[in-house]
Amino acid sequence: MRNLILGAALAVACGGAIASPALSCEEVNTVGESLTALGVALDDENMPIGEGSPEDQALGEVTTGLADIAEAESDMDLANASLGMANAWAANDRDAFTDALADAVAKLAVIASTECP
């Protein structure tokens, strides 16, 4: 699971590091797929994630990256999802984190279906 968390952090960080004001369709799909896989892993594996561990830090990076994407997209739904993830991450609340993560994935799916061919 460690590699999955770190991979999701990388995908979200790369998606948020773009120079254009919005994500490309490929980036929307990549970030959505990475976040979906992360959510499934967090739900299914119940691996302990210690505070301050590399996995914990990567989850924080996912949260920050999603906030950057929300800002680039000017999307309040993504911003709210990233805020929910940030609050859950700070509280070490896995269930709340995965719930907010699911909200972000749903919004990315909407973006993909409405803005991508």
XYZ file of C-alpha atoms in Angstrom:
117
model
C 0.000 0.000 0.000
C 2.933 2.326 0.619
C 3.721 2.469 -3.092
C 0.062 3.125 -3.888
C -0.089 6.071 -1.475
C 3.168 7.488 -2.769
C 2.025 6.968 -6.379
C -1.241 8.776 -5.732
C 0.652 11.648 -4.135
C 2.875 11.863 -7.197
C -0.062 11.768 -9.640
C -1.944 14.480 -7.780
C 1.167 16.608 -7.327
C 1.970 16.336 -11.039
C -1.600 17.218 -11.932
C -1.464 20.236 -9.654
C 1.899 21.404 -10.959
C 0.667 22.323 -14.414
C 1.083 25.820 -15.784
C -2.286 26.060 -17.549
C -5.399 27.117 -15.623
C -7.085 23.703 -15.836
C -6.197 20.026 -16.042
C -6.076 18.253 -19.376
C -8.477 15.360 -19.877
C -5.575 12.942 -19.501
C -4.588 14.546 -16.191
C -8.193 14.458 -14.923
C -8.340 10.744 -15.699
C -4.920 9.992 -14.190
C -5.673 11.844 -10.971
C -9.145 10.286 -10.741
C -7.784 6.769 -11.241
C -5.012 7.321 -8.690
C -7.420 8.682 -6.095
C -9.851 5.819 -6.724
C -7.098 3.248 -6.206
C -5.977 5.056 -3.064
C -9.521 5.068 -1.655
C -9.949 1.354 -2.335
C -6.607 0.583 -0.697
C -7.417 2.673 2.365
C -10.784 0.918 2.722
C -9.569 -2.612 2.022
C -6.142 -2.871 3.587
C -6.544 -1.133 6.950
C -2.772 -0.829 7.131
C -1.772 1.312 10.092
C -0.456 4.656 8.946
C 1.620 6.189 11.680
C 1.607 9.912 12.220
C 4.644 11.409 10.517
C 5.343 8.243 8.484
C 6.126 8.500 4.758
C 2.588 7.261 4.042
C 1.102 9.902 6.320
C 3.180 12.599 4.643
C 2.106 11.345 1.204
C -1.565 11.573 2.207
C -0.900 15.163 3.232
C 0.666 15.779 -0.182
C -2.395 14.272 -1.891
C -4.572 16.668 0.083
C -2.424 19.679 -0.799
C -2.214 18.632 -4.445
C -5.980 18.318 -4.671
C -6.367 21.804 -3.178
C -4.012 23.122 -5.870
C -6.073 21.380 -8.555
C -9.302 22.798 -7.095
C -7.819 26.273 -7.265
C -6.600 25.786 -10.861
C -10.015 24.470 -11.853
C -11.837 27.168 -9.821
C -14.005 24.349 -8.504
C -15.673 24.694 -5.114
C -16.679 21.006 -4.985
C -13.045 19.934 -5.319
C -12.042 22.627 -2.839
C -14.586 21.321 -0.331
C -13.396 17.737 -0.874
C -9.778 18.760 -0.310
C -10.779 20.675 2.825
C -12.613 17.583 4.114
C -9.536 15.487 3.370
C -7.293 18.014 5.139
C -9.483 18.047 8.230
C -9.674 14.246 8.307
C -5.923 13.932 7.743
C -5.215 16.309 10.629
C -7.578 14.286 12.853
C -6.153 10.934 11.674
C -9.699 9.927 10.672
C -9.380 7.332 7.908
C -13.136 7.018 7.341
C -13.666 10.754 6.952
C -10.607 10.946 4.693
C -11.917 8.225 2.374
C -15.388 9.832 2.345
C -13.921 13.175 1.242
C -11.656 11.345 -1.203
C -14.754 9.713 -2.735
C -16.302 13.183 -3.133
C -13.202 14.338 -5.021
C -13.269 11.276 -7.283
C -16.963 11.854 -8.035
C -16.289 15.479 -8.973
C -13.369 14.478 -11.205
C -15.706 11.997 -12.918
C -18.185 14.823 -13.548
C -15.405 16.997 -14.973
C -14.281 14.122 -17.215
C -17.788 13.422 -18.482
C -18.744 17.051 -19.123
C -15.476 18.533 -20.362
C -13.668 15.646 -22.040
C -14.589 14.016 -25.347
